[in-house]
């Protein structure tokens, strides 16, 4: 049962949703500026900076903002002073992502160390606020279990990230490649993947009118993913590569199973006409399956990573092709829905709220979706034709995400106009004897 009456002020999640597309736009501009060199390796300073502008600046921003909104509604976990927490976390993530990108690009230890400190303190603040809110909340649904497991994984990925950033900054002797892969595993599998699945159990049936997810697999997906990541981590500590590959393979197969199940449920949806959100999810699910197939192949045949473009293709498919479309699709449902819900509450059952398509129209979302799909195709092609396509791909990615920001900002502008109209109409109604 969703308790929308517990929702925090609209400004709390909104600041994250409006900040995030700007970071993805910045990543696109960085790709355009760096040009073909950025596609030469996953280890170039430009590639590392662009990756973290997207994963921290875009993905983490939206996910933490969504959790501030969702925890009270889905789990009954009310954060103390949600606006103050939202302001601090939003500023901390933004500053940390910018400093980290600047640190990668410049190689300055001070910037990397400052970024690690700010991001660690920011995530600690968020975890402290959410854990306090979750104390005493029983795990009564797969979504609540998924959120708790995802928060545990968030601590893991940030802890590994801080060690890596400080190790780079001060020249510590670390198994960098293995640690970076594990950091990515905890971030994309344990944090983003488990949280995405937990949210999907609610938003896919609710917004896309599909049947619900099967209870058994929903309960066990986060447990299995966490076990695979612990196996992978133990393999690194014991220097047993075969065990690490087993963990990678298990995590990849679990992700493919979740994506395949979601596609199957979407095939049974009761809404015949697909909208932009549905298309974004289709894009994300398809790209994720291809990416996870590449990962599972590497687990069985490690030499595949020596094939030109293999690792970059995996990264672009999973992050730009998978997670970003999922998140954008959810933003296109959540922002109009929250706008409508707050307008409905403002009307106090005396003045009706406008329909959600009056806040953000389908045609606006659809045109931006086409721009994003074109940008993704260019990014994938640029891996193999960097001299020709690197700069156009970066510019296209920046335009598509700038367009997303414009659509969301336009929705908020219309929300404020409707809110003023409703408040004026309510005053007039109450003044009428």
Short mmCIF file of C-alpha atoms in Angstrom, two decimals:
data_model
loop_
_atom_site.label_atom_id
_atom_site.label_comp_id
_atom_site.label_asym_id
_atom_site.label_seq_id
_atom_site.Cartn_x
_atom_site.Cartn_y
_atom_site.Cartn_z
CA UNK A 1 0.00 0.00 0.00
CA UNK A 2 1.46 3.37 -1.04
CA UNK A 3 1.09 6.21 1.49
CA UNK A 4 1.23 9.35 -0.67
CA UNK A 5 0.15 11.45 2.32
CA UNK A 6 3.66 10.85 3.74
CA UNK A 7 5.37 12.37 0.67
CA UNK A 8 8.05 14.99 1.45
CA UNK A 9 7.87 18.55 0.03
CA UNK A 10 8.13 18.56 -3.78
CA UNK A 11 11.31 20.65 -3.62
CA UNK A 12 13.18 17.80 -1.89
CA UNK A 13 13.39 15.32 -4.81
CA UNK A 14 12.98 17.97 -7.51
CA UNK A 15 16.39 19.57 -7.01
CA UNK A 16 18.04 16.21 -7.82
CA UNK A 17 15.88 15.61 -10.91
CA UNK A 18 16.70 19.03 -12.36
CA UNK A 19 20.42 18.87 -11.55
CA UNK A 20 21.09 15.42 -12.97
CA UNK A 21 20.57 16.08 -16.73
CA UNK A 22 23.09 18.95 -16.56
CA UNK A 23 25.82 16.48 -15.56
CA UNK A 24 24.96 14.14 -18.43
CA UNK A 25 25.06 17.14 -20.75
CA UNK A 26 28.48 18.07 -19.36
CA UNK A 27 29.70 14.50 -19.98
CA UNK A 28 28.59 14.77 -23.60
CA UNK A 29 30.42 18.09 -24.02
CA UNK A 30 33.53 16.51 -22.50
CA UNK A 31 33.37 13.67 -25.05
CA UNK A 32 33.02 16.23 -27.85
CA UNK A 33 35.95 18.26 -26.48
CA UNK A 34 38.26 15.29 -25.98
CA UNK A 35 37.40 13.80 -29.37
CA UNK A 36 38.73 10.43 -30.59
CA UNK A 37 41.25 10.03 -27.73
CA UNK A 38 38.49 9.41 -25.23
CA UNK A 39 37.56 6.17 -27.02
CA UNK A 40 41.11 4.79 -27.04
CA UNK A 41 40.75 3.14 -23.60
CA UNK A 42 38.52 2.97 -20.54
CA UNK A 43 41.49 4.31 -18.55
CA UNK A 44 41.95 7.68 -20.29
CA UNK A 45 41.42 10.69 -17.98
CA UNK A 46 38.57 11.87 -20.20
CA UNK A 47 36.80 8.49 -20.12
CA UNK A 48 37.11 8.27 -16.32
CA UNK A 49 35.85 11.84 -15.91
CA UNK A 50 32.88 11.35 -18.29
CA UNK A 51 31.97 8.04 -16.64
CA UNK A 52 31.81 9.61 -13.17
CA UNK A 53 29.95 12.69 -14.38
CA UNK A 54 27.25 10.25 -15.51
CA UNK A 55 27.35 7.69 -12.68
CA UNK A 56 27.60 10.21 -9.83
CA UNK A 57 26.31 13.41 -11.40
CA UNK A 58 23.33 11.84 -13.15
CA UNK A 59 22.58 8.35 -11.81
CA UNK A 60 23.39 8.85 -8.13
CA UNK A 61 21.66 12.25 -8.08
CA UNK A 62 18.39 10.84 -9.40
CA UNK A 63 18.54 7.68 -7.29
CA UNK A 64 19.10 9.48 -4.00
CA UNK A 65 16.45 12.07 -4.86
CA UNK A 66 14.00 9.32 -5.73
CA UNK A 67 14.74 7.52 -2.45
CA UNK A 68 14.01 10.69 -0.46
CA UNK A 69 10.62 10.72 -2.21
CA UNK A 70 9.92 7.00 -2.13
CA UNK A 71 11.06 5.89 1.34
CA UNK A 72 8.15 7.58 3.19
CA UNK A 73 5.61 6.56 0.53
CA UNK A 74 6.62 2.94 -0.05
CA UNK A 75 8.21 1.95 3.28
CA UNK A 76 6.67 4.44 5.72
CA UNK A 77 10.23 5.56 6.57
CA UNK A 78 9.99 9.28 7.18
CA UNK A 79 13.27 11.18 7.00
CA UNK A 80 13.80 13.87 9.61
CA UNK A 81 14.11 17.29 7.95
CA UNK A 82 13.95 15.95 4.36
CA UNK A 83 14.50 19.37 2.78
CA UNK A 84 17.70 19.99 4.74
CA UNK A 85 18.99 16.49 3.91
CA UNK A 86 18.10 16.98 0.23
CA UNK A 87 19.88 20.34 0.03
CA UNK A 88 23.08 19.01 1.65
CA UNK A 89 23.19 15.80 -0.38
CA UNK A 90 22.44 17.57 -3.67
CA UNK A 91 25.22 20.12 -3.11
CA UNK A 92 27.66 17.45 -1.90
CA UNK A 93 27.07 15.15 -4.87
CA UNK A 94 27.36 18.03 -7.34
CA UNK A 95 30.59 19.37 -5.84
CA UNK A 96 32.04 15.87 -5.45
CA UNK A 97 31.28 14.85 -9.04
CA UNK A 98 32.80 18.04 -10.44
CA UNK A 99 35.94 17.76 -8.28
CA UNK A 100 36.37 14.09 -9.17
CA UNK A 101 36.07 14.81 -12.90
CA UNK A 102 38.51 17.69 -12.56
CA UNK A 103 40.87 15.45 -10.59
CA UNK A 104 40.87 12.78 -13.30
CA UNK A 105 41.43 15.35 -16.04
CA UNK A 106 44.20 17.27 -14.24
CA UNK A 107 45.77 14.43 -12.26
CA UNK A 108 45.98 16.74 -9.21
CA UNK A 109 45.99 14.70 -5.96
CA UNK A 110 44.32 17.55 -4.05
CA UNK A 111 41.27 17.45 -6.29
CA UNK A 112 40.96 13.66 -6.12
CA UNK A 113 41.38 13.67 -2.33
CA UNK A 114 38.86 16.50 -1.88
CA UNK A 115 36.34 14.71 -4.11
CA UNK A 116 36.74 11.47 -2.15
CA UNK A 117 36.24 13.29 1.17
CA UNK A 118 33.16 15.24 0.02
CA UNK A 119 31.50 12.25 -1.62
CA UNK A 120 32.19 10.03 1.40
CA UNK A 121 30.73 12.58 3.84
CA UNK A 122 27.73 13.20 1.57
CA UNK A 123 26.85 9.54 1.23
CA UNK A 124 27.44 8.98 4.95
CA UNK A 125 24.97 11.77 5.69
CA UNK A 126 22.41 10.24 3.35
CA UNK A 127 22.92 6.73 4.76
CA UNK A 128 22.66 7.98 8.33
CA UNK A 129 19.38 9.78 7.56
CA UNK A 130 17.87 6.82 5.70
CA UNK A 131 19.04 4.15 8.15
CA UNK A 132 17.55 6.14 11.05
CA UNK A 133 14.30 6.38 9.11
CA UNK A 134 14.33 2.66 8.33
CA UNK A 135 14.98 1.53 11.93
CA UNK A 136 11.94 -0.43 13.02
CA UNK A 137 10.48 -0.63 9.51
CA UNK A 138 9.67 -4.31 8.87
CA UNK A 139 10.70 -5.87 5.55
CA UNK A 140 7.18 -6.58 4.33
CA UNK A 141 7.75 -6.38 0.57
CA UNK A 142 10.45 -7.14 -2.02
CA UNK A 143 10.77 -3.39 -2.63
CA UNK A 144 11.67 -2.65 0.99
CA UNK A 145 14.13 -5.55 1.03
CA UNK A 146 15.66 -4.32 -2.23
CA UNK A 147 16.06 -0.79 -0.89
CA UNK A 148 17.82 -2.05 2.25
CA UNK A 149 20.18 -4.27 0.24
CA UNK A 150 20.85 -1.43 -2.22
CA UNK A 151 21.78 0.95 0.61
CA UNK A 152 24.26 -1.66 1.91
CA UNK A 153 25.76 -1.87 -1.59
CA UNK A 154 25.92 1.94 -1.80
CA UNK A 155 28.19 1.92 1.25
CA UNK A 156 30.33 -0.72 -0.49
CA UNK A 157 30.71 1.08 -3.81
CA UNK A 158 31.49 4.43 -2.18
CA UNK A 159 33.99 2.82 0.20
CA UNK A 160 35.81 1.18 -2.72
CA UNK A 161 35.63 4.43 -4.70
CA UNK A 162 37.21 6.41 -1.87
CA UNK A 163 40.06 3.87 -1.56
CA UNK A 164 40.63 4.02 -5.33
CA UNK A 165 40.58 7.82 -5.49
CA UNK A 166 43.01 8.15 -2.57
CA UNK A 167 45.15 5.36 -4.00
CA UNK A 168 45.42 7.22 -7.32
CA UNK A 169 46.04 10.53 -5.59
CA UNK A 170 48.81 9.35 -3.30
CA UNK A 171 50.29 6.45 -5.25
CA UNK A 172 49.20 3.60 -3.00
CA UNK A 173 50.11 0.12 -4.13
CA UNK A 174 46.74 -1.39 -5.05
CA UNK A 175 45.49 -4.01 -7.55
CA UNK A 176 43.83 -1.19 -9.47
CA UNK A 177 42.25 -3.14 -12.33
CA UNK A 178 40.68 -5.76 -10.07
CA UNK A 179 39.49 -3.12 -7.57
CA UNK A 180 37.99 -0.93 -10.31
CA UNK A 181 36.08 -3.92 -11.72
CA UNK A 182 34.80 -4.77 -8.24
CA UNK A 183 33.89 -1.09 -7.64
CA UNK A 184 31.88 -1.15 -10.89
CA UNK A 185 30.27 -4.46 -9.88
CA UNK A 186 29.05 -3.10 -6.53
CA UNK A 187 27.95 0.16 -8.16
CA UNK A 188 26.12 -1.13 -11.21
CA UNK A 189 24.98 -4.51 -9.84
CA UNK A 190 24.52 -4.14 -6.09
CA UNK A 191 23.50 -0.48 -5.88
CA UNK A 192 21.97 0.60 -9.19
CA UNK A 193 20.76 -2.83 -10.33
CA UNK A 194 19.13 -3.89 -7.06
CA UNK A 195 17.56 -0.44 -6.53
CA UNK A 196 16.26 -0.41 -10.10
CA UNK A 197 14.65 -3.81 -9.59
CA UNK A 198 13.14 -2.73 -6.25
CA UNK A 199 11.61 0.33 -7.91
CA UNK A 200 10.47 -1.68 -10.92
CA UNK A 201 8.37 -3.94 -8.69
CA UNK A 202 6.26 -0.82 -7.94
CA UNK A 203 6.47 1.49 -10.94
CA UNK A 204 6.27 -0.99 -13.84
CA UNK A 205 2.90 -2.52 -12.83
CA UNK A 206 1.57 0.88 -11.67
CA UNK A 207 2.59 3.08 -14.61
CA UNK A 208 2.76 0.54 -17.45
CA UNK A 209 -0.28 -1.52 -16.36
CA UNK A 210 1.54 -4.85 -16.45
CA UNK A 211 0.93 -7.89 -14.21
CA UNK A 212 2.96 -7.82 -10.99
CA UNK A 213 6.38 -9.43 -10.70
CA UNK A 214 6.42 -13.00 -9.33
CA UNK A 215 6.85 -12.85 -5.56
CA UNK A 216 9.52 -15.52 -5.18
CA UNK A 217 11.99 -14.12 -7.71
CA UNK A 218 11.36 -10.58 -6.45
CA UNK A 219 12.26 -11.57 -2.90
CA UNK A 220 15.39 -13.49 -3.91
CA UNK A 221 16.87 -11.25 -6.62
CA UNK A 222 18.63 -8.83 -4.20
CA UNK A 223 19.84 -11.71 -2.00
CA UNK A 224 21.34 -13.54 -4.96
CA UNK A 225 22.96 -10.37 -6.34
CA UNK A 226 24.50 -9.58 -2.95
CA UNK A 227 25.84 -13.13 -2.61
CA UNK A 228 27.48 -12.90 -6.04
CA UNK A 229 29.15 -9.60 -5.11
CA UNK A 230 30.36 -10.98 -1.79
CA UNK A 231 31.76 -13.98 -3.67
CA UNK A 232 33.52 -11.62 -6.10
CA UNK A 233 34.93 -9.59 -3.18
CA UNK A 234 36.13 -12.70 -1.36
CA UNK A 235 37.84 -13.84 -4.56
CA UNK A 236 39.79 -10.59 -4.68
CA UNK A 237 40.89 -10.95 -1.05
CA UNK A 238 41.94 -14.57 -1.52
CA UNK A 239 43.44 -13.98 -4.98
CA UNK A 240 41.24 -16.63 -6.59
CA UNK A 241 40.29 -15.36 -10.10
CA UNK A 242 38.01 -18.32 -10.88
CA UNK A 243 35.77 -17.39 -7.94
CA UNK A 244 35.63 -13.77 -9.18
CA UNK A 245 34.52 -14.95 -12.62
CA UNK A 246 31.82 -17.09 -11.01
CA UNK A 247 30.54 -14.01 -9.15
CA UNK A 248 30.55 -11.95 -12.37
CA UNK A 249 28.72 -14.70 -14.27
CA UNK A 250 26.08 -15.08 -11.56
CA UNK A 251 25.46 -11.32 -11.37
CA UNK A 252 25.22 -11.05 -15.18
CA UNK A 253 22.78 -13.96 -15.47
CA UNK A 254 20.62 -12.54 -12.66
CA UNK A 255 20.48 -9.20 -14.51
CA UNK A 256 19.55 -10.92 -17.79
CA UNK A 257 16.80 -12.87 -16.01
CA UNK A 258 15.36 -9.68 -14.48
CA UNK A 259 15.43 -7.86 -17.84
CA UNK A 260 13.87 -10.82 -19.64
CA UNK A 261 11.12 -11.11 -17.03
CA UNK A 262 10.34 -7.39 -17.30
CA UNK A 263 10.11 -7.65 -21.10
CA UNK A 264 7.74 -10.59 -20.68
CA UNK A 265 5.53 -8.66 -18.26
CA UNK A 266 5.50 -5.64 -20.58
CA UNK A 267 4.26 -7.93 -23.33
CA UNK A 268 1.15 -8.56 -21.19
CA UNK A 269 0.44 -4.92 -20.37
CA UNK A 270 -3.16 -3.72 -20.49
CA UNK A 271 -2.27 -0.39 -22.16
CA UNK A 272 -2.15 -1.03 -25.90
CA UNK A 273 -0.54 2.24 -26.98
CA UNK A 274 3.14 2.50 -26.00
CA UNK A 275 4.27 5.83 -24.57
CA UNK A 276 7.75 7.35 -24.25
CA UNK A 277 8.32 5.78 -20.84
CA UNK A 278 7.52 2.34 -22.19
CA UNK A 279 9.87 2.93 -25.14
CA UNK A 280 12.64 4.09 -22.81
CA UNK A 281 12.26 0.91 -20.76
CA UNK A 282 12.31 -1.23 -23.89
CA UNK A 283 15.53 0.47 -24.96
CA UNK A 284 17.08 0.02 -21.52
CA UNK A 285 16.09 -3.63 -21.19
CA UNK A 286 17.35 -4.55 -24.67
CA UNK A 287 20.68 -2.75 -24.25
CA UNK A 288 21.15 -4.24 -20.77
CA UNK A 289 20.64 -7.78 -22.06
CA UNK A 290 23.30 -7.26 -24.75
CA UNK A 291 25.69 -5.68 -22.22
CA UNK A 292 25.22 -8.46 -19.67
CA UNK A 293 25.69 -11.04 -22.39
CA UNK A 294 29.11 -9.44 -23.05
CA UNK A 295 29.90 -9.61 -19.31
CA UNK A 296 28.86 -13.24 -19.00
CA UNK A 297 30.98 -14.09 -22.06
CA UNK A 298 34.01 -12.49 -20.41
CA UNK A 299 33.39 -14.51 -17.25
CA UNK A 300 33.62 -17.70 -19.30
CA UNK A 301 36.25 -16.47 -21.78
CA UNK A 302 38.40 -13.71 -20.17
CA UNK A 303 40.45 -13.17 -23.34
CA UNK A 304 37.38 -11.53 -24.91
CA UNK A 305 38.37 -8.26 -23.20
CA UNK A 306 41.38 -8.13 -25.55
CA UNK A 307 39.05 -7.68 -28.53
CA UNK A 308 39.07 -4.06 -29.68
CA UNK A 309 36.09 -2.13 -28.36
CA UNK A 310 34.73 -4.96 -26.19
CA UNK A 311 35.01 -3.23 -22.79
CA UNK A 312 33.90 0.18 -24.06
CA UNK A 313 30.92 -1.39 -25.83
CA UNK A 314 29.92 -3.11 -22.59
CA UNK A 315 30.20 0.14 -20.63
CA UNK A 316 28.29 2.27 -23.15
CA UNK A 317 25.58 -0.37 -23.57
CA UNK A 318 25.05 -0.86 -19.83
CA UNK A 319 25.29 2.75 -18.63
CA UNK A 320 24.17 4.93 -21.55
CA UNK A 321 22.02 2.23 -23.13
CA UNK A 322 20.62 0.61 -19.98
CA UNK A 323 20.56 2.65 -16.79
CA UNK A 324 20.11 6.12 -18.27
CA UNK A 325 17.03 5.13 -20.32
CA UNK A 326 15.50 3.40 -17.25
CA UNK A 327 16.08 6.50 -15.15
CA UNK A 328 14.87 8.91 -17.83
CA UNK A 329 11.75 6.81 -18.38
CA UNK A 330 11.01 6.95 -14.65
CA UNK A 331 11.66 10.71 -14.52
CA UNK A 332 9.09 11.17 -17.28
CA UNK A 333 6.50 9.41 -15.10
CA UNK A 334 7.55 10.61 -11.66
CA UNK A 335 7.84 14.36 -12.33
CA UNK A 336 4.38 14.79 -13.98
CA UNK A 337 2.83 12.43 -11.41
CA UNK A 338 4.29 14.30 -8.42
CA UNK A 339 3.26 17.61 -10.01
CA UNK A 340 -0.28 16.33 -10.46
CA UNK A 341 -0.38 14.90 -6.92
CA UNK A 342 0.74 18.16 -5.29
CA UNK A 343 -1.72 20.15 -7.46
CA UNK A 344 -4.49 17.76 -6.45
CA UNK A 345 -3.64 18.27 -2.76
CA UNK A 346 -3.50 22.05 -3.25
CA UNK A 347 -7.03 22.02 -4.65
CA UNK A 348 -8.33 20.47 -1.39
CA UNK A 349 -10.92 18.47 -3.37
CA UNK A 350 -12.58 21.77 -4.37
CA UNK A 351 -10.50 22.65 -7.44
CA UNK A 352 -9.45 19.76 -9.71
CA UNK A 353 -5.86 19.37 -10.92
CA UNK A 354 -5.17 19.32 -14.68
CA UNK A 355 -4.37 16.00 -16.38
CA UNK A 356 -0.73 14.92 -16.33
CA UNK A 357 -0.37 15.43 -20.10
CA UNK A 358 -1.08 19.14 -19.52
CA UNK A 359 2.11 19.24 -17.44
CA UNK A 360 4.36 17.26 -19.81
CA UNK A 361 3.01 16.14 -23.18
CA UNK A 362 3.74 12.84 -24.88
CA UNK A 363 5.02 14.57 -28.02
CA UNK A 364 7.71 16.46 -26.05
CA UNK A 365 8.95 13.25 -24.43
CA UNK A 366 8.83 11.30 -27.69
CA UNK A 367 10.96 13.81 -29.61
CA UNK A 368 13.57 13.80 -26.83
CA UNK A 369 13.53 9.99 -26.83
CA UNK A 370 14.36 9.95 -30.55
CA UNK A 371 17.24 12.38 -29.93
CA UNK A 372 18.57 10.14 -27.14
CA UNK A 373 18.33 6.98 -29.25
CA UNK A 374 20.28 8.71 -32.04
CA UNK A 375 22.94 9.85 -29.55
CA UNK A 376 23.28 6.32 -28.17
CA UNK A 377 23.69 4.88 -31.68
CA UNK A 378 26.39 7.47 -32.42
CA UNK A 379 28.22 6.67 -29.16
CA UNK A 380 28.29 2.97 -29.99
CA UNK A 381 29.45 3.64 -33.55
CA UNK A 382 32.10 6.07 -32.28
CA UNK A 383 33.81 3.22 -30.39
CA UNK A 384 34.74 1.74 -33.79
CA UNK A 385 35.00 4.97 -35.83
CA UNK A 386 36.31 7.47 -33.27
CA UNK A 387 38.02 9.76 -35.74
CA UNK A 388 34.76 10.33 -37.57
CA UNK A 389 32.11 10.10 -34.88
CA UNK A 390 33.57 10.95 -31.45
CA UNK A 391 32.75 14.65 -31.54
CA UNK A 392 29.29 14.29 -33.20
CA UNK A 393 28.42 11.57 -30.65
CA UNK A 394 29.44 13.78 -27.72
CA UNK A 395 27.47 16.73 -29.05
CA UNK A 396 24.41 14.55 -29.72
CA UNK A 397 24.56 13.15 -26.18
CA UNK A 398 24.82 16.67 -24.76
CA UNK A 399 21.86 17.86 -26.85
CA UNK A 400 19.68 14.88 -25.87
CA UNK A 401 20.32 15.40 -22.15
CA UNK A 402 19.96 19.17 -22.42
CA UNK A 403 16.61 18.47 -24.05
CA UNK A 404 15.67 16.23 -21.11
CA UNK A 405 16.49 19.09 -18.73
CA UNK A 406 14.39 21.49 -20.83
CA UNK A 407 11.40 19.12 -20.79
CA UNK A 408 11.59 18.66 -17.01
CA UNK A 409 12.08 22.37 -16.37
CA UNK A 410 9.11 23.14 -18.65
CA UNK A 411 6.98 20.69 -16.67
CA UNK A 412 7.89 22.47 -13.43
CA UNK A 413 7.15 25.88 -14.95
CA UNK A 414 3.67 24.63 -15.97
CA UNK A 415 3.20 23.10 -12.51
CA UNK A 416 3.84 26.49 -10.93
CA UNK A 417 1.41 28.21 -13.31
CA UNK A 418 -1.31 25.63 -12.56
CA UNK A 419 -0.58 25.95 -8.83
CA UNK A 420 -1.12 29.72 -8.98
CA UNK A 421 -4.39 29.17 -10.89
CA UNK A 422 -5.61 26.58 -8.37
CA UNK A 423 -4.76 28.74 -5.37
CA UNK A 424 -6.59 31.70 -6.93
CA UNK A 425 -9.62 29.54 -7.76
CA UNK A 426 -9.62 28.09 -4.24
CA UNK A 427 -9.56 31.55 -2.66
CA UNK A 428 -12.46 32.58 -4.90
CA UNK A 429 -14.46 29.47 -3.97
CA UNK A 430 -13.87 29.89 -0.25
CA UNK A 431 -14.83 33.58 -0.47
CA UNK A 432 -18.13 32.71 -2.13
CA UNK A 433 -20.89 32.38 0.49
#
